[in-house]
């Protein structure tokens, strides 16, 4: 309960939204002691072009969020560098520990008289550790390519590692080779289904029994043109369902209309029958009255 | 594709042995023209040239056309045929996979109808009467310089042609007097057909690149028709089963033309019907029509019928009861359960 009470600010506030766009390097280049104070200042009206590590991207995002004019980055607060991390040259490091308290994100691992090293995954490249080092053993190097996706602290180095993904294969048009038809375990005709799905011919898809497709993916696996058949068939099944729903709805509407027509007709006939009966009664009464009056005279 | 080309090699050997270098020269020239014309067409369509050529389909079309054309066919006719096949038969419809007709057969029919004379210069087969096909340079001259070199010294009608227009001879008389006939089919042609049969069976059984339905349908139907109409070899006989199977382009068509998946039917039962249709039409045109060999016309006509076959022939889906499916239905089934709430 205490944690909930002391949670950093209202999640929906403007300051939080601005802070979410900042790179969280906590470097202080903007003149404020961290990203959140800067966010607060921006919310109160300070210029949005002071963040050097964020660069053009952050500037545009802030301009979009706050509906302010897009200005160019203010280079007096620093130049946007490509992403870099600090690297301690271990042969020169004397273990003095002066870099440890300076790092805003606590990315340097070490203790006095022990070897220091920078946790590259946590380093935001703010350059603050360079100044205190008495032996100049810290270099700024280019950020390594393969970084973990999950970062406990900020969002800055959230590059997705793509080295483990399989290369995408280009999709080419169907060449009607028939391999898909040979492998389908449900004895369907995936080639035909593909052509009809492309042409959106719903009735032919139903005739070819598309709902019986078990989406096993064998047809897609053997296809030499790398067609995304399973995805296409799923979409086609959705079209089929929508079409069936529309038809059912139309049938119901037609039925309701016809019933209503019949009902109105019945009502009209009842009314006119009643009117006729009433008219007849009135006529008789009138006739009686006139004949009575004529008799009176 | 490479396997298909490889399977044509025995047939090519047989044809070259019996009819000379004409087929080889035509093949190389056709492949060259095909590569050039396909590159041109693909470039005009704005697509990657190397990708489109690398699937080898243009080369297969050129090879099949060259094997179907006579050995002394002039170079411009071959080129015209290949051009028509590739540009109009394939690229105009959208490239590989989109053509409704078999491009090789389309090219052949166009040439046959437009240039009947050039397409009837067949060679006399190497045979018992001492006939020898022309040498390499002679054939080059005939093919590429048709005005200067004439193939008359070596040309003869094909076996089917002789058979069709035999004017009252019985079959056995014909066999004895005419040198166009070998042991059971046309001389030379029977070996070529046997070689294509071997190549086709190799593709079918060893590599399974097509199913047996279309070839069996076609060959079975031709056999059946010729058996039904067999009258013991009289002067009006329509040909024995062996004669039909081993003359002309029967085996080439059975294993290399009707098995084309693009212009053939989608389902296996459909392919069987396609093969049967080709067989029937081949027999009918050969026997009662104007052309001695009718495979190309039969194939094109069945290509036209393929959409109809695909509409009505649908294999039974696994797990469903075997009953006929009517194509046009008033209510479209869906994967949802029918809802019971009434309005």
mmCIF file with all atom_site columns, N, CA and C in Angstrom, chain B residues 83-150:
data_model
loop_
_atom_site.group_PDB
_atom_site.id
_atom_site.type_symbol
_atom_site.label_atom_id
_atom_site.label_alt_id
_atom_site.label_comp_id
_atom_site.label_asym_id
_atom_site.label_entity_id
_atom_site.label_seq_id
_atom_site.pdbx_PDB_ins_code
_atom_site.Cartn_x
_atom_site.Cartn_y
_atom_site.Cartn_z
_atom_site.occupancy
_atom_site.B_iso_or_equiv
_atom_site.pdbx_formal_charge
_atom_site.auth_seq_id
_atom_site.auth_comp_id
_atom_site.auth_asym_id
_atom_site.auth_atom_id
_atom_site.pdbx_PDB_model_num
ATOM 1   N N  . UNK B 1 83  ? 8.722  -18.048 -80.282  1.00 0.00 ? 83  UNK B N  1
ATOM 2   C CA . UNK B 1 83  ? 8.253  -16.716 -79.920  1.00 0.00 ? 83  UNK B CA 1
ATOM 3   C C  . UNK B 1 83  ? 6.772  -16.714 -79.606  1.00 0.00 ? 83  UNK B C  1
ATOM 4   N N  . UNK B 1 84  ? 6.007  -17.362 -80.456  1.00 0.00 ? 84  UNK B N  1
ATOM 5   C CA . UNK B 1 84  ? 4.567  -17.420 -80.212  1.00 0.00 ? 84  UNK B CA 1
ATOM 6   C C  . UNK B 1 84  ? 4.276  -18.140 -78.912  1.00 0.00 ? 84  UNK B C  1
ATOM 7   N N  . UNK B 1 85  ? 4.974  -19.253 -78.709  1.00 0.00 ? 85  UNK B N  1
ATOM 8   C CA . UNK B 1 85  ? 4.728  -20.054 -77.503  1.00 0.00 ? 85  UNK B CA 1
ATOM 9   C C  . UNK B 1 85  ? 5.044  -19.245 -76.249  1.00 0.00 ? 85  UNK B C  1
ATOM 10  N N  . UNK B 1 86  ? 6.213  -18.599 -76.238  1.00 0.00 ? 86  UNK B N  1
ATOM 11  C CA . UNK B 1 86  ? 6.637  -17.930 -75.011  1.00 0.00 ? 86  UNK B CA 1
ATOM 12  C C  . UNK B 1 86  ? 5.911  -16.603 -74.844  1.00 0.00 ? 86  UNK B C  1
ATOM 13  N N  . UNK B 1 87  ? 5.892  -15.781 -75.903  1.00 0.00 ? 87  UNK B N  1
ATOM 14  C CA . UNK B 1 87  ? 5.338  -14.447 -75.730  1.00 0.00 ? 87  UNK B CA 1
ATOM 15  C C  . UNK B 1 87  ? 3.827  -14.476 -75.600  1.00 0.00 ? 87  UNK B C  1
ATOM 16  N N  . UNK B 1 88  ? 3.175  -15.154 -76.544  1.00 0.00 ? 88  UNK B N  1
ATOM 17  C CA . UNK B 1 88  ? 1.724  -15.134 -76.519  1.00 0.00 ? 88  UNK B CA 1
ATOM 18  C C  . UNK B 1 88  ? 1.169  -16.276 -75.684  1.00 0.00 ? 88  UNK B C  1
ATOM 19  N N  . UNK B 1 89  ? 1.822  -17.431 -75.747  1.00 0.00 ? 89  UNK B N  1
ATOM 20  C CA . UNK B 1 89  ? 1.288  -18.563 -75.009  1.00 0.00 ? 89  UNK B CA 1
ATOM 21  C C  . UNK B 1 89  ? 1.522  -18.473 -73.514  1.00 0.00 ? 89  UNK B C  1
ATOM 22  N N  . UNK B 1 90  ? 2.532  -17.748 -73.101  1.00 0.00 ? 90  UNK B N  1
ATOM 23  C CA . UNK B 1 90  ? 2.840  -17.756 -71.670  1.00 0.00 ? 90  UNK B CA 1
ATOM 24  C C  . UNK B 1 90  ? 2.899  -16.351 -71.072  1.00 0.00 ? 90  UNK B C  1
ATOM 25  N N  . UNK B 1 91  ? 3.761  -15.509 -71.589  1.00 0.00 ? 91  UNK B N  1
ATOM 26  C CA . UNK B 1 91  ? 3.982  -14.214 -70.938  1.00 0.00 ? 91  UNK B CA 1
ATOM 27  C C  . UNK B 1 91  ? 2.768  -13.311 -71.030  1.00 0.00 ? 91  UNK B C  1
ATOM 28  N N  . UNK B 1 92  ? 2.033  -13.398 -72.139  1.00 0.00 ? 92  UNK B N  1
ATOM 29  C CA . UNK B 1 92  ? 0.862  -12.534 -72.290  1.00 0.00 ? 92  UNK B CA 1
ATOM 30  C C  . UNK B 1 92  ? -0.180 -12.830 -71.225  1.00 0.00 ? 92  UNK B C  1
ATOM 31  N N  . UNK B 1 93  ? -0.257 -14.085 -70.816  1.00 0.00 ? 93  UNK B N  1
ATOM 32  C CA . UNK B 1 93  ? -1.255 -14.442 -69.822  1.00 0.00 ? 93  UNK B CA 1
ATOM 33  C C  . UNK B 1 93  ? -0.801 -14.156 -68.406  1.00 0.00 ? 93  UNK B C  1
ATOM 34  N N  . UNK B 1 94  ? 0.491  -13.814 -68.245  1.00 0.00 ? 94  UNK B N  1
ATOM 35  C CA . UNK B 1 94  ? 0.933  -13.487 -66.900  1.00 0.00 ? 94  UNK B CA 1
ATOM 36  C C  . UNK B 1 94  ? 2.132  -14.277 -66.431  1.00 0.00 ? 94  UNK B C  1
ATOM 37  N N  . UNK B 1 95  ? 2.785  -14.999 -67.364  1.00 0.00 ? 95  UNK B N  1
ATOM 38  C CA . UNK B 1 95  ? 3.987  -15.705 -66.950  1.00 0.00 ? 95  UNK B CA 1
ATOM 39  C C  . UNK B 1 95  ? 3.700  -17.113 -66.482  1.00 0.00 ? 95  UNK B C  1
ATOM 40  N N  . UNK B 1 96  ? 4.678  -17.692 -65.855  1.00 0.00 ? 96  UNK B N  1
ATOM 41  C CA . UNK B 1 96  ? 4.576  -19.077 -65.431  1.00 0.00 ? 96  UNK B CA 1
ATOM 42  C C  . UNK B 1 96  ? 3.410  -19.271 -64.483  1.00 0.00 ? 96  UNK B C  1
ATOM 43  N N  . UNK B 1 97  ? 2.594  -20.258 -64.763  1.00 0.00 ? 97  UNK B N  1
ATOM 44  C CA . UNK B 1 97  ? 1.488  -20.555 -63.873  1.00 0.00 ? 97  UNK B CA 1
ATOM 45  C C  . UNK B 1 97  ? 0.174  -19.952 -64.300  1.00 0.00 ? 97  UNK B C  1
ATOM 46  N N  . UNK B 1 98  ? 0.182  -19.041 -65.242  1.00 0.00 ? 98  UNK B N  1
ATOM 47  C CA . UNK B 1 98  ? -1.043 -18.356 -65.619  1.00 0.00 ? 98  UNK B CA 1
ATOM 48  C C  . UNK B 1 98  ? -1.548 -18.741 -66.994  1.00 0.00 ? 98  UNK B C  1
ATOM 49  N N  . UNK B 1 99  ? -0.791 -19.556 -67.728  1.00 0.00 ? 99  UNK B N  1
ATOM 50  C CA . UNK B 1 99  ? -1.212 -19.839 -69.092  1.00 0.00 ? 99  UNK B CA 1
ATOM 51  C C  . UNK B 1 99  ? -2.255 -20.945 -69.134  1.00 0.00 ? 99  UNK B C  1
ATOM 52  N N  . UNK B 1 100 ? -3.354 -20.740 -69.847  1.00 0.00 ? 100 UNK B N  1
ATOM 53  C CA . UNK B 1 100 ? -4.360 -21.795 -69.930  1.00 0.00 ? 100 UNK B CA 1
ATOM 54  C C  . UNK B 1 100 ? -3.990 -22.890 -70.916  1.00 0.00 ? 100 UNK B C  1
ATOM 55  N N  . UNK B 1 101 ? -3.161 -22.573 -71.919  1.00 0.00 ? 101 UNK B N  1
ATOM 56  C CA . UNK B 1 101 ? -2.795 -23.554 -72.923  1.00 0.00 ? 101 UNK B CA 1
ATOM 57  C C  . UNK B 1 101 ? -1.347 -23.988 -72.746  1.00 0.00 ? 101 UNK B C  1
ATOM 58  N N  . UNK B 1 102 ? -1.059 -25.183 -73.202  1.00 0.00 ? 102 UNK B N  1
ATOM 59  C CA . UNK B 1 102 ? 0.317  -25.651 -73.182  1.00 0.00 ? 102 UNK B CA 1
ATOM 60  C C  . UNK B 1 102 ? 1.099  -24.849 -74.226  1.00 0.00 ? 102 UNK B C  1
ATOM 61  N N  . UNK B 1 103 ? 2.127  -24.095 -73.825  1.00 0.00 ? 103 UNK B N  1
ATOM 62  C CA . UNK B 1 103 ? 2.768  -23.186 -74.790  1.00 0.00 ? 103 UNK B CA 1
ATOM 63  C C  . UNK B 1 103 ? 3.433  -23.915 -75.958  1.00 0.00 ? 103 UNK B C  1
ATOM 64  N N  . UNK B 1 104 ? 4.051  -25.064 -75.694  1.00 0.00 ? 104 UNK B N  1
ATOM 65  C CA . UNK B 1 104 ? 4.732  -25.778 -76.773  1.00 0.00 ? 104 UNK B CA 1
ATOM 66  C C  . UNK B 1 104 ? 3.722  -26.208 -77.842  1.00 0.00 ? 104 UNK B C  1
ATOM 67  N N  . UNK B 1 105 ? 2.584  -26.722 -77.393  1.00 0.00 ? 105 UNK B N  1
ATOM 68  C CA . UNK B 1 105 ? 1.569  -27.174 -78.342  1.00 0.00 ? 105 UNK B CA 1
ATOM 69  C C  . UNK B 1 105 ? 0.974  -26.002 -79.097  1.00 0.00 ? 105 UNK B C  1
ATOM 70  N N  . UNK B 1 106 ? 0.852  -24.857 -78.407  1.00 0.00 ? 106 UNK B N  1
ATOM 71  C CA . UNK B 1 106 ? 0.320  -23.669 -79.064  1.00 0.00 ? 106 UNK B CA 1
ATOM 72  C C  . UNK B 1 106 ? 1.241  -23.236 -80.195  1.00 0.00 ? 106 UNK B C  1
ATOM 73  N N  . UNK B 1 107 ? 2.548  -23.220 -79.912  1.00 0.00 ? 107 UNK B N  1
ATOM 74  C CA . UNK B 1 107 ? 3.525  -22.852 -80.933  1.00 0.00 ? 107 UNK B CA 1
ATOM 75  C C  . UNK B 1 107 ? 3.491  -23.818 -82.102  1.00 0.00 ? 107 UNK B C  1
ATOM 76  N N  . UNK B 1 108 ? 3.398  -25.096 -81.786  1.00 0.00 ? 108 UNK B N  1
ATOM 77  C CA . UNK B 1 108 ? 3.386  -26.105 -82.843  1.00 0.00 ? 108 UNK B CA 1
ATOM 78  C C  . UNK B 1 108 ? 2.164  -25.954 -83.735  1.00 0.00 ? 108 UNK B C  1
ATOM 79  N N  . UNK B 1 109 ? 1.011  -25.756 -83.111  1.00 0.00 ? 109 UNK B N  1
ATOM 80  C CA . UNK B 1 109 ? -0.226 -25.646 -83.902  1.00 0.00 ? 109 UNK B CA 1
ATOM 81  C C  . UNK B 1 109 ? -0.193 -24.391 -84.763  1.00 0.00 ? 109 UNK B C  1
ATOM 82  N N  . UNK B 1 110 ? 0.324  -23.298 -84.209  1.00 0.00 ? 110 UNK B N  1
ATOM 83  C CA . UNK B 1 110 ? 0.401  -22.072 -84.995  1.00 0.00 ? 110 UNK B CA 1
ATOM 84  C C  . UNK B 1 110 ? 1.254  -22.298 -86.238  1.00 0.00 ? 110 UNK B C  1
ATOM 85  N N  . UNK B 1 111 ? 2.397  -22.967 -86.045  1.00 0.00 ? 111 UNK B N  1
ATOM 86  C CA . UNK B 1 111 ? 3.278  -23.231 -87.184  1.00 0.00 ? 111 UNK B CA 1
ATOM 87  C C  . UNK B 1 111 ? 2.636  -24.184 -88.177  1.00 0.00 ? 111 UNK B C  1
ATOM 88  N N  . UNK B 1 112 ? 1.972  -25.194 -87.651  1.00 0.00 ? 112 UNK B N  1
ATOM 89  C CA . UNK B 1 112 ? 1.379  -26.206 -88.534  1.00 0.00 ? 112 UNK B CA 1
ATOM 90  C C  . UNK B 1 112 ? 0.298  -25.599 -89.404  1.00 0.00 ? 112 UNK B C  1
ATOM 91  N N  . UNK B 1 113 ? -0.486 -24.710 -88.798  1.00 0.00 ? 113 UNK B N  1
ATOM 92  C CA . UNK B 1 113 ? -1.585 -24.129 -89.551  1.00 0.00 ? 113 UNK B CA 1
ATOM 93  C C  . UNK B 1 113 ? -1.091 -23.035 -90.493  1.00 0.00 ? 113 UNK B C  1
ATOM 94  N N  . UNK B 1 114 ? -0.067 -22.273 -90.049  1.00 0.00 ? 114 UNK B N  1
ATOM 95  C CA . UNK B 1 114 ? 0.382  -21.149 -90.884  1.00 0.00 ? 114 UNK B CA 1
ATOM 96  C C  . UNK B 1 114 ? 1.400  -21.569 -91.934  1.00 0.00 ? 114 UNK B C  1
ATOM 97  N N  . UNK B 1 115 ? 2.249  -22.524 -91.611  1.00 0.00 ? 115 UNK B N  1
ATOM 98  C CA . UNK B 1 115 ? 3.315  -22.916 -92.544  1.00 0.00 ? 115 UNK B CA 1
ATOM 99  C C  . UNK B 1 115 ? 3.296  -24.425 -92.746  1.00 0.00 ? 115 UNK B C  1
ATOM 100 N N  . UNK B 1 116 ? 2.260  -24.936 -93.375  1.00 0.00 ? 116 UNK B N  1
ATOM 101 C CA . UNK B 1 116 ? 2.149  -26.401 -93.480  1.00 0.00 ? 116 UNK B CA 1
ATOM 102 C C  . UNK B 1 116 ? 3.303  -27.025 -94.249  1.00 0.00 ? 116 UNK B C  1
ATOM 103 N N  . UNK B 1 117 ? 3.813  -26.306 -95.229  1.00 0.00 ? 117 UNK B N  1
ATOM 104 C CA . UNK B 1 117 ? 4.883  -26.900 -96.040  1.00 0.00 ? 117 UNK B CA 1
ATOM 105 C C  . UNK B 1 117 ? 6.172  -27.051 -95.236  1.00 0.00 ? 117 UNK B C  1
ATOM 106 N N  . UNK B 1 118 ? 6.521  -25.992 -94.499  1.00 0.00 ? 118 UNK B N  1
ATOM 107 C CA . UNK B 1 118 ? 7.755  -26.065 -93.723  1.00 0.00 ? 118 UNK B CA 1
ATOM 108 C C  . UNK B 1 118 ? 7.684  -27.119 -92.648  1.00 0.00 ? 118 UNK B C  1
ATOM 109 N N  . UNK B 1 119 ? 6.461  -27.392 -92.198  1.00 0.00 ? 119 UNK B N  1
ATOM 110 C CA . UNK B 1 119 ? 6.348  -28.363 -91.124  1.00 0.00 ? 119 UNK B CA 1
ATOM 111 C C  . UNK B 1 119 ? 6.103  -29.765 -91.606  1.00 0.00 ? 119 UNK B C  1
ATOM 112 N N  . UNK B 1 120 ? 6.229  -29.985 -92.894  1.00 0.00 ? 120 UNK B N  1
ATOM 113 C CA . UNK B 1 120 ? 6.080  -31.365 -93.343  1.00 0.00 ? 120 UNK B CA 1
ATOM 114 C C  . UNK B 1 120 ? 7.387  -31.906 -93.905  1.00 0.00 ? 120 UNK B C  1
ATOM 115 N N  . UNK B 1 121 ? 8.502  -31.207 -93.663  1.00 0.00 ? 121 UNK B N  1
ATOM 116 C CA . UNK B 1 121 ? 9.794  -31.710 -94.152  1.00 0.00 ? 121 UNK B CA 1
ATOM 117 C C  . UNK B 1 121 ? 10.399 -32.650 -93.120  1.00 0.00 ? 121 UNK B C  1
ATOM 118 N N  . UNK B 1 122 ? 9.831  -33.817 -93.032  1.00 0.00 ? 122 UNK B N  1
ATOM 119 C CA . UNK B 1 122 ? 10.379 -34.840 -92.141  1.00 0.00 ? 122 UNK B CA 1
ATOM 120 C C  . UNK B 1 122 ? 11.451 -35.629 -92.867  1.00 0.00 ? 122 UNK B C  1
ATOM 121 N N  . UNK B 1 123 ? 12.319 -36.251 -92.105  1.00 0.00 ? 123 UNK B N  1
ATOM 122 C CA . UNK B 1 123 ? 13.425 -36.976 -92.729  1.00 0.00 ? 123 UNK B CA 1
ATOM 123 C C  . UNK B 1 123 ? 13.127 -38.454 -92.886  1.00 0.00 ? 123 UNK B C  1
ATOM 124 N N  . UNK B 1 124 ? 13.819 -39.069 -93.841  1.00 0.00 ? 124 UNK B N  1
ATOM 125 C CA . UNK B 1 124 ? 13.706 -40.515 -93.963  1.00 0.00 ? 124 UNK B CA 1
ATOM 126 C C  . UNK B 1 124 ? 14.551 -41.143 -92.865  1.00 0.00 ? 124 UNK B C  1
ATOM 127 N N  . UNK B 1 125 ? 14.022 -42.125 -92.181  1.00 0.00 ? 125 UNK B N  1
ATOM 128 C CA . UNK B 1 125 ? 14.790 -42.684 -91.071  1.00 0.00 ? 125 UNK B CA 1
ATOM 129 C C  . UNK B 1 125 ? 15.939 -43.553 -91.570  1.00 0.00 ? 125 UNK B C  1
ATOM 130 N N  . UNK B 1 126 ? 16.972 -43.625 -90.764  1.00 0.00 ? 126 UNK B N  1
ATOM 131 C CA . UNK B 1 126 ? 18.092 -44.524 -91.061  1.00 0.00 ? 126 UNK B CA 1
ATOM 132 C C  . UNK B 1 126 ? 17.539 -45.941 -91.030  1.00 0.00 ? 126 UNK B C  1
ATOM 133 N N  . UNK B 1 127 ? 17.635 -46.632 -92.111  1.00 0.00 ? 127 UNK B N  1
ATOM 134 C CA . UNK B 1 127 ? 16.917 -47.911 -92.124  1.00 0.00 ? 127 UNK B CA 1
ATOM 135 C C  . UNK B 1 127 ? 17.503 -48.941 -93.058  1.00 0.00 ? 127 UNK B C  1
ATOM 136 N N  . UNK B 1 128 ? 16.689 -49.955 -93.336  1.00 0.00 ? 128 UNK B N  1
ATOM 137 C CA . UNK B 1 128 ? 17.160 -51.110 -94.078  1.00 0.00 ? 128 UNK B CA 1
ATOM 138 C C  . UNK B 1 128 ? 17.456 -50.787 -95.533  1.00 0.00 ? 128 UNK B C  1
ATOM 139 N N  . UNK B 1 129 ? 16.833 -49.761 -96.029  1.00 0.00 ? 129 UNK B N  1
ATOM 140 C CA . UNK B 1 129 ? 17.060 -49.458 -97.442  1.00 0.00 ? 129 UNK B CA 1
ATOM 141 C C  . UNK B 1 129 ? 18.318 -48.645 -97.657  1.00 0.00 ? 129 UNK B C  1
ATOM 142 N N  . UNK B 1 130 ? 19.105 -48.507 -96.636  1.00 0.00 ? 130 UNK B N  1
ATOM 143 C CA . UNK B 1 130 ? 20.378 -47.807 -96.797  1.00 0.00 ? 130 UNK B CA 1
ATOM 144 C C  . UNK B 1 130 ? 20.290 -46.307 -96.637  1.00 0.00 ? 130 UNK B C  1
ATOM 145 N N  . UNK B 1 131 ? 19.129 -45.794 -96.291  1.00 0.00 ? 131 UNK B N  1
ATOM 146 C CA . UNK B 1 131 ? 19.009 -44.330 -96.143  1.00 0.00 ? 131 UNK B CA 1
ATOM 147 C C  . UNK B 1 131 ? 19.790 -43.872 -94.933  1.00 0.00 ? 131 UNK B C  1
ATOM 148 N N  . UNK B 1 132 ? 20.556 -42.809 -95.125  1.00 0.00 ? 132 UNK B N  1
ATOM 149 C CA . UNK B 1 132 ? 21.336 -42.251 -94.014  1.00 0.00 ? 132 UNK B CA 1
ATOM 150 C C  . UNK B 1 132 ? 20.963 -40.783 -93.871  1.00 0.00 ? 132 UNK B C  1
ATOM 151 N N  . UNK B 1 133 ? 20.703 -40.335 -92.670  1.00 0.00 ? 133 UNK B N  1
ATOM 152 C CA . UNK B 1 133 ? 20.361 -38.920 -92.516  1.00 0.00 ? 133 UNK B CA 1
ATOM 153 C C  . UNK B 1 133 ? 21.555 -38.038 -92.833  1.00 0.00 ? 133 UNK B C  1
ATOM 154 N N  . UNK B 1 134 ? 21.333 -36.782 -93.181  1.00 0.00 ? 134 UNK B N  1
ATOM 155 C CA . UNK B 1 134 ? 22.441 -35.901 -93.577  1.00 0.00 ? 134 UNK B CA 1
ATOM 156 C C  . UNK B 1 134 ? 23.392 -35.638 -92.413  1.00 0.00 ? 134 UNK B C  1
ATOM 157 N N  . UNK B 1 135 ? 24.601 -35.244 -92.770  1.00 0.00 ? 135 UNK B N  1
ATOM 158 C CA . UNK B 1 135 ? 25.620 -34.974 -91.759  1.00 0.00 ? 135 UNK B CA 1
ATOM 159 C C  . UNK B 1 135 ? 25.360 -33.652 -91.061  1.00 0.00 ? 135 UNK B C  1
ATOM 160 N N  . UNK B 1 136 ? 26.242 -33.316 -90.143  1.00 0.00 ? 136 UNK B N  1
ATOM 161 C CA . UNK B 1 136 ? 26.044 -32.149 -89.293  1.00 0.00 ? 136 UNK B CA 1
ATOM 162 C C  . UNK B 1 136 ? 26.039 -30.864 -90.112  1.00 0.00 ? 136 UNK B C  1
ATOM 163 N N  . UNK B 1 137 ? 27.051 -30.696 -90.972  1.00 0.00 ? 137 UNK B N  1
ATOM 164 C CA . UNK B 1 137 ? 27.127 -29.444 -91.721  1.00 0.00 ? 137 UNK B CA 1
ATOM 165 C C  . UNK B 1 137 ? 25.972 -29.319 -92.702  1.00 0.00 ? 137 UNK B C  1
ATOM 166 N N  . UNK B 1 138 ? 25.615 -30.454 -93.306  1.00 0.00 ? 138 UNK B N  1
ATOM 167 C CA . UNK B 1 138 ? 24.493 -30.411 -94.226  1.00 0.00 ? 138 UNK B CA 1
ATOM 168 C C  . UNK B 1 138 ? 23.226 -29.963 -93.506  1.00 0.00 ? 138 UNK B C  1
ATOM 169 N N  . UNK B 1 139 ? 23.031 -30.515 -92.331  1.00 0.00 ? 139 UNK B N  1
ATOM 170 C CA . UNK B 1 139 ? 21.822 -30.165 -91.585  1.00 0.00 ? 139 UNK B CA 1
ATOM 171 C C  . UNK B 1 139 ? 21.843 -28.696 -91.177  1.00 0.00 ? 139 UNK B C  1
ATOM 172 N N  . UNK B 1 140 ? 23.019 -28.214 -90.776  1.00 0.00 ? 140 UNK B N  1
ATOM 173 C CA . UNK B 1 140 ? 23.135 -26.795 -90.427  1.00 0.00 ? 140 UNK B CA 1
ATOM 174 C C  . UNK B 1 140 ? 22.712 -25.938 -91.600  1.00 0.00 ? 140 UNK B C  1
ATOM 175 N N  . UNK B 1 141 ? 23.190 -26.325 -92.769  1.00 0.00 ? 141 UNK B N  1
ATOM 176 C CA . UNK B 1 141 ? 22.842 -25.569 -93.964  1.00 0.00 ? 141 UNK B CA 1
ATOM 177 C C  . UNK B 1 141 ? 21.348 -25.587 -94.225  1.00 0.00 ? 141 UNK B C  1
ATOM 178 N N  . UNK B 1 142 ? 20.750 -26.776 -94.072  1.00 0.00 ? 142 UNK B N  1
ATOM 179 C CA . UNK B 1 142 ? 19.313 -26.884 -94.354  1.00 0.00 ? 142 UNK B CA 1
ATOM 180 C C  . UNK B 1 142 ? 18.513 -26.024 -93.392  1.00 0.00 ? 142 UNK B C  1
ATOM 181 N N  . UNK B 1 143 ? 18.947 -26.035 -92.140  1.00 0.00 ? 143 UNK B N  1
ATOM 182 C CA . UNK B 1 143 ? 18.153 -25.308 -91.136  1.00 0.00 ? 143 UNK B CA 1
ATOM 183 C C  . UNK B 1 143 ? 18.360 -23.807 -91.266  1.00 0.00 ? 143 UNK B C  1
ATOM 184 N N  . UNK B 1 144 ? 19.618 -23.378 -91.425  1.00 0.00 ? 144 UNK B N  1
ATOM 185 C CA . UNK B 1 144 ? 19.875 -21.946 -91.356  1.00 0.00 ? 144 UNK B CA 1
ATOM 186 C C  . UNK B 1 144 ? 19.938 -21.263 -92.713  1.00 0.00 ? 144 UNK B C  1
ATOM 187 N N  . UNK B 1 145 ? 20.140 -21.999 -93.762  1.00 0.00 ? 145 UNK B N  1
ATOM 188 C CA . UNK B 1 145 ? 20.147 -21.384 -95.089  1.00 0.00 ? 145 UNK B CA 1
ATOM 189 C C  . UNK B 1 145 ? 19.182 -22.150 -95.965  1.00 0.00 ? 145 UNK B C  1
ATOM 190 N N  . UNK B 1 146 ? 17.873 -22.041 -95.641  1.00 0.00 ? 146 UNK B N  1
ATOM 191 C CA . UNK B 1 146 ? 16.904 -22.889 -96.360  1.00 0.00 ? 146 UNK B CA 1
ATOM 192 C C  . UNK B 1 146 ? 16.800 -22.576 -97.837  1.00 0.00 ? 146 UNK B C  1
ATOM 193 N N  . UNK B 1 147 ? 17.186 -21.350 -98.229  1.00 0.00 ? 147 UNK B N  1
ATOM 194 C CA . UNK B 1 147 ? 17.073 -21.027 -99.651  1.00 0.00 ? 147 UNK B CA 1
ATOM 195 C C  . UNK B 1 147 ? 18.149 -21.708 -100.472 1.00 0.00 ? 147 UNK B C  1
ATOM 196 N N  . UNK B 1 148 ? 19.312 -21.954 -99.834  1.00 0.00 ? 148 UNK B N  1
ATOM 197 C CA . UNK B 1 148 ? 20.403 -22.536 -100.608 1.00 0.00 ? 148 UNK B CA 1
ATOM 198 C C  . UNK B 1 148 ? 20.423 -24.054 -100.516 1.00 0.00 ? 148 UNK B C  1
ATOM 199 N N  . UNK B 1 149 ? 20.074 -24.560 -99.324  1.00 0.00 ? 149 UNK B N  1
ATOM 200 C CA . UNK B 1 149 ? 20.143 -26.008 -99.149  1.00 0.00 ? 149 UNK B CA 1
ATOM 201 C C  . UNK B 1 149 ? 18.727 -26.562 -99.070  1.00 0.00 ? 149 UNK B C  1
ATOM 202 N N  . UNK B 1 150 ? 18.481 -27.564 -99.842  1.00 0.00 ? 150 UNK B N  1
ATOM 203 C CA . UNK B 1 150 ? 17.145 -28.148 -99.806  1.00 0.00 ? 150 UNK B CA 1
ATOM 204 C C  . UNK B 1 150 ? 17.220 -29.520 -99.161  1.00 0.00 ? 150 UNK B C  1
#
